[in-house]
Short mmCIF file of C-alpha atoms in Angstrom, two decimals:
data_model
loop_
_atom_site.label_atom_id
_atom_site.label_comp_id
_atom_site.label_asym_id
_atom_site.label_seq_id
_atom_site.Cartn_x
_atom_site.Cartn_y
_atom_site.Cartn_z
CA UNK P 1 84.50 3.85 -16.82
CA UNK P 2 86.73 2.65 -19.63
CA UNK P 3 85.72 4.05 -23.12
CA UNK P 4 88.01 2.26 -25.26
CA UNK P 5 85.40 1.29 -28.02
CA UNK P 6 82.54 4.27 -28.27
CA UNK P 7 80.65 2.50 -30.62
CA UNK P 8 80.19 0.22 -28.43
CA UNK P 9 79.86 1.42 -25.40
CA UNK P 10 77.49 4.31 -27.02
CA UNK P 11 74.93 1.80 -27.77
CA UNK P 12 71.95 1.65 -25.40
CA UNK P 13 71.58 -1.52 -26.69
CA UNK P 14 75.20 -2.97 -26.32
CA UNK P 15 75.50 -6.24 -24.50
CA UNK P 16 75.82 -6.66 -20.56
CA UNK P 17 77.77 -8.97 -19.19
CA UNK P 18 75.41 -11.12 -17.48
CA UNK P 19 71.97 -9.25 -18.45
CA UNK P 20 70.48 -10.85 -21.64
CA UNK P 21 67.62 -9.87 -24.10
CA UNK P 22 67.65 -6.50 -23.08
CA UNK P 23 66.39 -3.79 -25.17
CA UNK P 24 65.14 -0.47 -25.00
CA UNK P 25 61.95 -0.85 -26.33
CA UNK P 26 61.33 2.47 -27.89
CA UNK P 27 64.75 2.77 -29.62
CA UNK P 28 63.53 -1.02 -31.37
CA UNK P 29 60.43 0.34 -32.37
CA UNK P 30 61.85 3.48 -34.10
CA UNK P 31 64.92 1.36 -35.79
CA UNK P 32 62.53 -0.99 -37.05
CA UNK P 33 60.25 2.02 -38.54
CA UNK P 34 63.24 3.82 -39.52
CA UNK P 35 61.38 6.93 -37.70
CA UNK P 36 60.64 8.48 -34.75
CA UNK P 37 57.27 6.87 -32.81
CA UNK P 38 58.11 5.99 -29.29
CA UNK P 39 59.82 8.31 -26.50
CA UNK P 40 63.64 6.21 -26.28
CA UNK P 41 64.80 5.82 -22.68
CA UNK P 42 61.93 5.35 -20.63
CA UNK P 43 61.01 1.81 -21.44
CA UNK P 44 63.28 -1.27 -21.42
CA UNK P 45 62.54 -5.12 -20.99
CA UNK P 46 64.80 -8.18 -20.30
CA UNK P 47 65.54 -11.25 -19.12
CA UNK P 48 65.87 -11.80 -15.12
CA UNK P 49 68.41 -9.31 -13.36
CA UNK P 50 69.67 -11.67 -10.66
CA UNK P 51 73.49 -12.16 -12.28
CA UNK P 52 74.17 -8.77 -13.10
CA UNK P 53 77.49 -7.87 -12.67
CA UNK P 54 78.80 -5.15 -11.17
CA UNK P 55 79.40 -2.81 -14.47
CA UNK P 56 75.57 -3.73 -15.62
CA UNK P 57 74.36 -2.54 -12.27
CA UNK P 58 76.06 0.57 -12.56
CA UNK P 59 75.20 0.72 -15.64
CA UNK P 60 71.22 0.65 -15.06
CA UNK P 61 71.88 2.92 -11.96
CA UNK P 62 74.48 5.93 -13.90
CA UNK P 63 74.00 5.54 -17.20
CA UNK P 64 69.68 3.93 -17.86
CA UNK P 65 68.61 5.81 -14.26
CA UNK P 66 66.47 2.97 -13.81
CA UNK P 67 63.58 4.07 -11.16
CA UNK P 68 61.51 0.99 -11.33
CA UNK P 69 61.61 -2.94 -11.99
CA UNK P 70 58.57 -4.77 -12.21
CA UNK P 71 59.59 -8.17 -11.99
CA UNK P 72 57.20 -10.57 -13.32
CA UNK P 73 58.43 -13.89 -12.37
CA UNK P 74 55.72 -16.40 -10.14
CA UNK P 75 56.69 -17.57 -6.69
CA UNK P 76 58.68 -20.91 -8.09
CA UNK P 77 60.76 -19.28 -10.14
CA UNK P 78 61.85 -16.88 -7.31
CA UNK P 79 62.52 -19.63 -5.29
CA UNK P 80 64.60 -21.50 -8.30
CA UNK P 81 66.48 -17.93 -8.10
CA UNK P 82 66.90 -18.22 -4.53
CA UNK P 83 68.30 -21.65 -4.92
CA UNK P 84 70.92 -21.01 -7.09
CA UNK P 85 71.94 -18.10 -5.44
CA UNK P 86 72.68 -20.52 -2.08
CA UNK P 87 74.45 -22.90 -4.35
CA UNK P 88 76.83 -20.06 -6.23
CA UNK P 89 77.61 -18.78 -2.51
CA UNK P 90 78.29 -22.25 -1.37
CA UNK P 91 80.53 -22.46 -4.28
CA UNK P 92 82.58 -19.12 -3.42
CA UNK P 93 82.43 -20.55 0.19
CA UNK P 94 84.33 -23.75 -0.83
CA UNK P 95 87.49 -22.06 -2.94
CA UNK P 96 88.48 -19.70 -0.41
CA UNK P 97 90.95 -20.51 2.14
CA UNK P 98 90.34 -22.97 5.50
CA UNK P 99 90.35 -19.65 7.58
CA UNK P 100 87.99 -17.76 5.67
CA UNK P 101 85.84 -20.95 5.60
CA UNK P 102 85.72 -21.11 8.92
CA UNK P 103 83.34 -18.32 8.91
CA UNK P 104 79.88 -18.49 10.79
CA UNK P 105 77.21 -19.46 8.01
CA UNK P 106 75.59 -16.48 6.62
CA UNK P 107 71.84 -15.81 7.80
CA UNK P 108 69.31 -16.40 4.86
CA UNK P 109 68.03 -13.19 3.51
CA UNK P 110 64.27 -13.24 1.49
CA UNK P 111 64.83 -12.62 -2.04
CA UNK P 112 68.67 -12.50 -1.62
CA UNK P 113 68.91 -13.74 -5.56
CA UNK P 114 67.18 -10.31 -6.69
CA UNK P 115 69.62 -7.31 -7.84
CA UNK P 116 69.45 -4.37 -5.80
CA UNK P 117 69.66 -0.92 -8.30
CA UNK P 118 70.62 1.81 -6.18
CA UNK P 119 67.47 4.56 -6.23
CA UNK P 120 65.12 2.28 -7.74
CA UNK P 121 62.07 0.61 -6.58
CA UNK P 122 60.98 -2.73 -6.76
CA UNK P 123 57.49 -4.14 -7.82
CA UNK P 124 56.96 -7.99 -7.70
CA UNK P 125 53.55 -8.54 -9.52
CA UNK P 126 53.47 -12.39 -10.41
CA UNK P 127 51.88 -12.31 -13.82
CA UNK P 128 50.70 -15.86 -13.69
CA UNK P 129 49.86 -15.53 -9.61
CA UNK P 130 46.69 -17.15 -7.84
CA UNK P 131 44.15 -16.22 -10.51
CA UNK P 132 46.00 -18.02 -12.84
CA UNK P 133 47.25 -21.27 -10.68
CA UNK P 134 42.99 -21.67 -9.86
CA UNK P 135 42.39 -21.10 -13.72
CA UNK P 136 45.08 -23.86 -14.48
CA UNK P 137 44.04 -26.36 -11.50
CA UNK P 138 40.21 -25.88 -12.96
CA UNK P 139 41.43 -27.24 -16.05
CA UNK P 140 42.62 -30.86 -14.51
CA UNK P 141 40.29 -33.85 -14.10
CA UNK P 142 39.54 -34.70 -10.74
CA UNK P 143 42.16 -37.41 -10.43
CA UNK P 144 45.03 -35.40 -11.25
CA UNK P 145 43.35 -32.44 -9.14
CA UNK P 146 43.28 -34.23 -6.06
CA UNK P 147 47.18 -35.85 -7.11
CA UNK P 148 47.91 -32.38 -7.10
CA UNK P 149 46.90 -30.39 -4.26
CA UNK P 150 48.07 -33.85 -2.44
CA UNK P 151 51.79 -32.61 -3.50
CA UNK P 152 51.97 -29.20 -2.73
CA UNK P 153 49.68 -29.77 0.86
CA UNK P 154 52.52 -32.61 1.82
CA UNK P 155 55.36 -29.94 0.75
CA UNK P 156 56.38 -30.97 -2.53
CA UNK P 157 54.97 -27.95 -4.45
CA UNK P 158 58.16 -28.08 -6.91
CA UNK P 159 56.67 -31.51 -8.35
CA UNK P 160 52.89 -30.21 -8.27
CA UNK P 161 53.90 -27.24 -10.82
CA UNK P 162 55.82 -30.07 -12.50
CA UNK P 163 52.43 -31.90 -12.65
CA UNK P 164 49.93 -28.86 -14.15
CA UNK P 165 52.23 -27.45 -16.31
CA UNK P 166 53.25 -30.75 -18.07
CA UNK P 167 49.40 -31.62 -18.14
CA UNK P 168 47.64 -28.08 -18.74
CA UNK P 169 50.50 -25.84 -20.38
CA UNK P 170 52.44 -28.06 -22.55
CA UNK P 171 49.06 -28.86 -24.76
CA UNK P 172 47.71 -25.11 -24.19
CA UNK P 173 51.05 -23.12 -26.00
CA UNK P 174 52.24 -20.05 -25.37
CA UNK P 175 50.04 -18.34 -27.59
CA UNK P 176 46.92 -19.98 -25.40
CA UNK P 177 48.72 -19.10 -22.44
CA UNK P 178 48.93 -15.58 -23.42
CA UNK P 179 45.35 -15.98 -23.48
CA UNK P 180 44.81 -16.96 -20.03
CA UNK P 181 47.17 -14.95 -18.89
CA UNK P 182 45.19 -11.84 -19.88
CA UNK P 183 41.44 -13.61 -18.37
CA UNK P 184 43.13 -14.94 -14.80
CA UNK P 185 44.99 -12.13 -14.23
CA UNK P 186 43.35 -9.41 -14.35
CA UNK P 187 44.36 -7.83 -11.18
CA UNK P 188 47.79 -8.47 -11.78
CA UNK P 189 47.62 -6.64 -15.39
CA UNK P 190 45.79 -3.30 -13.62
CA UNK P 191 49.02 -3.32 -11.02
CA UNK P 192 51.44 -3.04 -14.14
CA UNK P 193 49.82 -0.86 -16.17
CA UNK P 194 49.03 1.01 -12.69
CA UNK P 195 53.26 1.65 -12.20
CA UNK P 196 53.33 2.54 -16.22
CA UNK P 197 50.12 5.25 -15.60
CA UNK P 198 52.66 7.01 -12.58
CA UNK P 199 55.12 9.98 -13.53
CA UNK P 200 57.70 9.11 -11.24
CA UNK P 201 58.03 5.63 -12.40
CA UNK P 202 59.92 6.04 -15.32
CA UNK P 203 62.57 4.86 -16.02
CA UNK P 204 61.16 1.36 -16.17
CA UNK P 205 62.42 -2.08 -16.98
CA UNK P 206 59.93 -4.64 -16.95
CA UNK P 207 60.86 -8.56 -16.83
CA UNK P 208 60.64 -12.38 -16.11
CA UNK P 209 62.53 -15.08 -16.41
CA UNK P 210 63.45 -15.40 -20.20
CA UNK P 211 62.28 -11.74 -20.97
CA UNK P 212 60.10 -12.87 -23.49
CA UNK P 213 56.41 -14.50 -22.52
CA UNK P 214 55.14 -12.25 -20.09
CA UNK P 215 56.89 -9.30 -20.33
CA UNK P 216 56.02 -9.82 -24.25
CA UNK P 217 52.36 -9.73 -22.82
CA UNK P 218 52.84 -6.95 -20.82
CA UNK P 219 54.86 -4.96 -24.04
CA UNK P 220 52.39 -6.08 -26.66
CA UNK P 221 49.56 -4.50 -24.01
CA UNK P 222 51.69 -1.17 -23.93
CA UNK P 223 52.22 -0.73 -27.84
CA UNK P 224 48.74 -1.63 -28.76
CA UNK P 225 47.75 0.87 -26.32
CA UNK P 226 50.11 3.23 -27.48
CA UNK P 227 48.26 2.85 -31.46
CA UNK P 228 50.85 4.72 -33.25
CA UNK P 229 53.00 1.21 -33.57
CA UNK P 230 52.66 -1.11 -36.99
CA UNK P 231 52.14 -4.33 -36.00
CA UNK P 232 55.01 -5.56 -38.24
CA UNK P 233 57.54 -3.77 -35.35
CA UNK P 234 55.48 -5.26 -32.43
CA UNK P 235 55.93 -8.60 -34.32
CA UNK P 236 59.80 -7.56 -34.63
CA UNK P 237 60.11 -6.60 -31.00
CA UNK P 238 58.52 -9.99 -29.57
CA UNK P 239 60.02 -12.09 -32.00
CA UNK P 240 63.78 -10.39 -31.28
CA UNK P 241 63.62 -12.49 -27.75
CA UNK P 242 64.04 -15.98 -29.52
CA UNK P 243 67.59 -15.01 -30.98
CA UNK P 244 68.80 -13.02 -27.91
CA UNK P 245 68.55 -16.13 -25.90
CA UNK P 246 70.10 -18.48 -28.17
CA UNK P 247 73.35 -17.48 -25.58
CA UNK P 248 71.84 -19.32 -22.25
CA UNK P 249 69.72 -21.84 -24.48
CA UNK P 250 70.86 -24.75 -22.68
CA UNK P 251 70.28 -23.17 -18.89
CA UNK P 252 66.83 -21.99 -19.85
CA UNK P 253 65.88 -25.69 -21.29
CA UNK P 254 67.23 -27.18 -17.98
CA UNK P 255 65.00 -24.49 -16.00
CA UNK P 256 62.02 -25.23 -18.31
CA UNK P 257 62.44 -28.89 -18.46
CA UNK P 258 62.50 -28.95 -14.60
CA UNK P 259 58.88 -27.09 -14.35
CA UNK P 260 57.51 -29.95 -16.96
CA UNK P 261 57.51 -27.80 -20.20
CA UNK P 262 59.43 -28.72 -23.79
CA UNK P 263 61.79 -27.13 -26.16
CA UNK P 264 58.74 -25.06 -27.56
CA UNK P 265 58.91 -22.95 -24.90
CA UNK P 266 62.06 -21.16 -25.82
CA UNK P 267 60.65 -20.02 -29.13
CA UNK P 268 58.72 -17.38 -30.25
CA UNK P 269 55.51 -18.74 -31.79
CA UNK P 270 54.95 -16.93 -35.34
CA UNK P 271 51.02 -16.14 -34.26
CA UNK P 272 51.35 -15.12 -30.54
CA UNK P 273 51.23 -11.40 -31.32
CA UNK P 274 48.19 -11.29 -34.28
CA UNK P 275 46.30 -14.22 -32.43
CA UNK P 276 46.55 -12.31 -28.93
CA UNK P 277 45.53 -8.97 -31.01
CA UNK P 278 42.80 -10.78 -32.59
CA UNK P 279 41.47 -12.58 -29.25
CA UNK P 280 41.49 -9.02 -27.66
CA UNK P 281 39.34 -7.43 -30.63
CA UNK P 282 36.75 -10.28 -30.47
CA UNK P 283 36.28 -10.15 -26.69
CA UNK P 284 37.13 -6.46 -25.63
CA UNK P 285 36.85 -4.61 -28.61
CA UNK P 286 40.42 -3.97 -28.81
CA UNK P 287 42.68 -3.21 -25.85
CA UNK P 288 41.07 -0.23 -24.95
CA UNK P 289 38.00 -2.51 -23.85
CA UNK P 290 40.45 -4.99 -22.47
CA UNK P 291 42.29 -2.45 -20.21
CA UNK P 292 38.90 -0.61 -19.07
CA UNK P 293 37.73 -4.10 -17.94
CA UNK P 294 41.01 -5.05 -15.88
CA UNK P 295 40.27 -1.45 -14.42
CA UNK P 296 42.76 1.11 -15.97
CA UNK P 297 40.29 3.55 -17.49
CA UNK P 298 40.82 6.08 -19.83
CA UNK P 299 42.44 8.85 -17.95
CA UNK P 300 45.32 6.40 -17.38
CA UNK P 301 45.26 4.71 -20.11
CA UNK P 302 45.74 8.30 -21.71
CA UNK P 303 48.66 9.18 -19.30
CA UNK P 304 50.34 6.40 -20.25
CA UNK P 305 49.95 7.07 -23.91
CA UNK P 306 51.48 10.66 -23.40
CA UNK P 307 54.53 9.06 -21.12
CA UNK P 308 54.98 6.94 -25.16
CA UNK P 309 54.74 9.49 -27.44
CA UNK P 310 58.09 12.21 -28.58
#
């Protein structure tokens, strides 16, 4: 690999090419402190994977040693992925030449849009899965209920999540989401922090589609467990995600617009990390309680802890 800058190519947290809001989570904590809290290297988030190039796949593979992704993304927005993928290979189908073009049509492959990181493993855990579709769809009056399970019964699922998310998420915010989030999906939570509690799983690079929602959940979860971590950095490590996708603000606002949701969906709401600390203290105790409920007791919570800490 070409080393013609080494201050740039030194930084763990130097730019991909087509990865964005990536960071090594530890190595933000600690600049932010100005000291040494969190192990570096073993945690990262980001943005989806699916356009990595070929550099920031070896890159992950050679250079992070990336052993597990635990993608958080729901079953639309792997289908969106899946989508565009078709469309960019129809696209690469049309420029080349009559005789290549000629070609028998490639078979569909399941997940084809997701990247594949040679020696890692792959965990798909849907952060806002069937718990939290039935805790969304209990919210709707009966009329837009029945409107809705009409659309996705008849095939037209796409314009059913259009329907709840417009009606139930819009109003509800991300902070409120957040908040759901942690009550419909429990099970879903465990499974995370279930990878995070196993030795062999690090490496680990946790994401969704922006980077910055539910993996923000899932980090907030892991710092606060942590407890050596000022809020101000976990503030500074959430909030980070709003400026790193400034780059692809006009893709996400298409994707976002096309699920029913508005512009403040691309922001980082000031209150989402102190409101979801204080909605954990009232109803858990803290997120000890919270994380003994979901069903990661204490002798995991406590090996994740060690897995944080130099």
């Amino acid at each position: 690999m070409s080393r013609h800058n080494s201050v740039d190519l030194d930084s763990p947290d130097r730019p991909f090419d087509n990865i964005v809001n990536f960071r090594d989570v530890g190595r933000a904590v600690n600049q932010f402190c100005r000291k040494e809290i969190l192990k570096e290297g073993v945690f990262f988030r980001s943005a989806r994977l699916d356009d990595a190039s070929e550099r920031d796949k070896r890159r992950l593979t050679e250079e992070l040693h990336i052993h597990t992704v635990i993608d958080l993304r729901s079953q639309t927005e792997h289908q969106m992925g899946i989508r565009k993928r078709r469309a960019q290979n129809a696209k690469t189908d049309q420029s080349e030449t009559p005789e290549k073009s000629e070609k028998p049509e490639k078979p569909t492959i399941p997940n084809e849009h997701l990247l594949e990181i040679p020696g890692s493993e792959r965990a798909l855990i849907s952060l806002t899965g069937k718990g939290f579709e039935r805790a969304l769809l209990s919210k709707l009056d009966w009329i837009t209920y029945l409107k809705t399970i009409g659309l996705v019964t008849t095939g037209y699922r796409s314009d059913a999540v259009r329907l709840v998310c417009g009606t139930v998420m819009q109003p509800r915010g991300l902070t409120g989401l957040a908040q759901d989030t942690l009550e419909s999906s429990m099970s879903e939570v465990r499974a995370v922090f279930e990878i995070l509690a196993r030795e062999e799983s690090y490496p680990t690079i946790v994401h969704c589609t922006q980077g910055k929602d539910r993996t923000g959940l899932v980090v907030l979860l892991m710092l606060l467990l942590v407890g050596e971590v000022p809020v101000e950095a976990i503030v500074d490590d959430y909030s980070r995600s709003e400026l790193e996708l400034v780059s692809e603000f006009e893709e996400r606002m298409e994707e976002i617009r096309a699920i029913g949701l508005g512009e403040d969906y691309t922001r980082c709401p000031p209150g989402f990390v102190t409101d979801t600390m204080e909605y954990l203290e009232t109803r858990y105790g803290g997120v000890r309680g919270y994380l003994e409920r979901v069903g990661v007791g204490f002798d995991m919570q406590e090996r994740i802890r060690t897995k944080f800490l130099p």
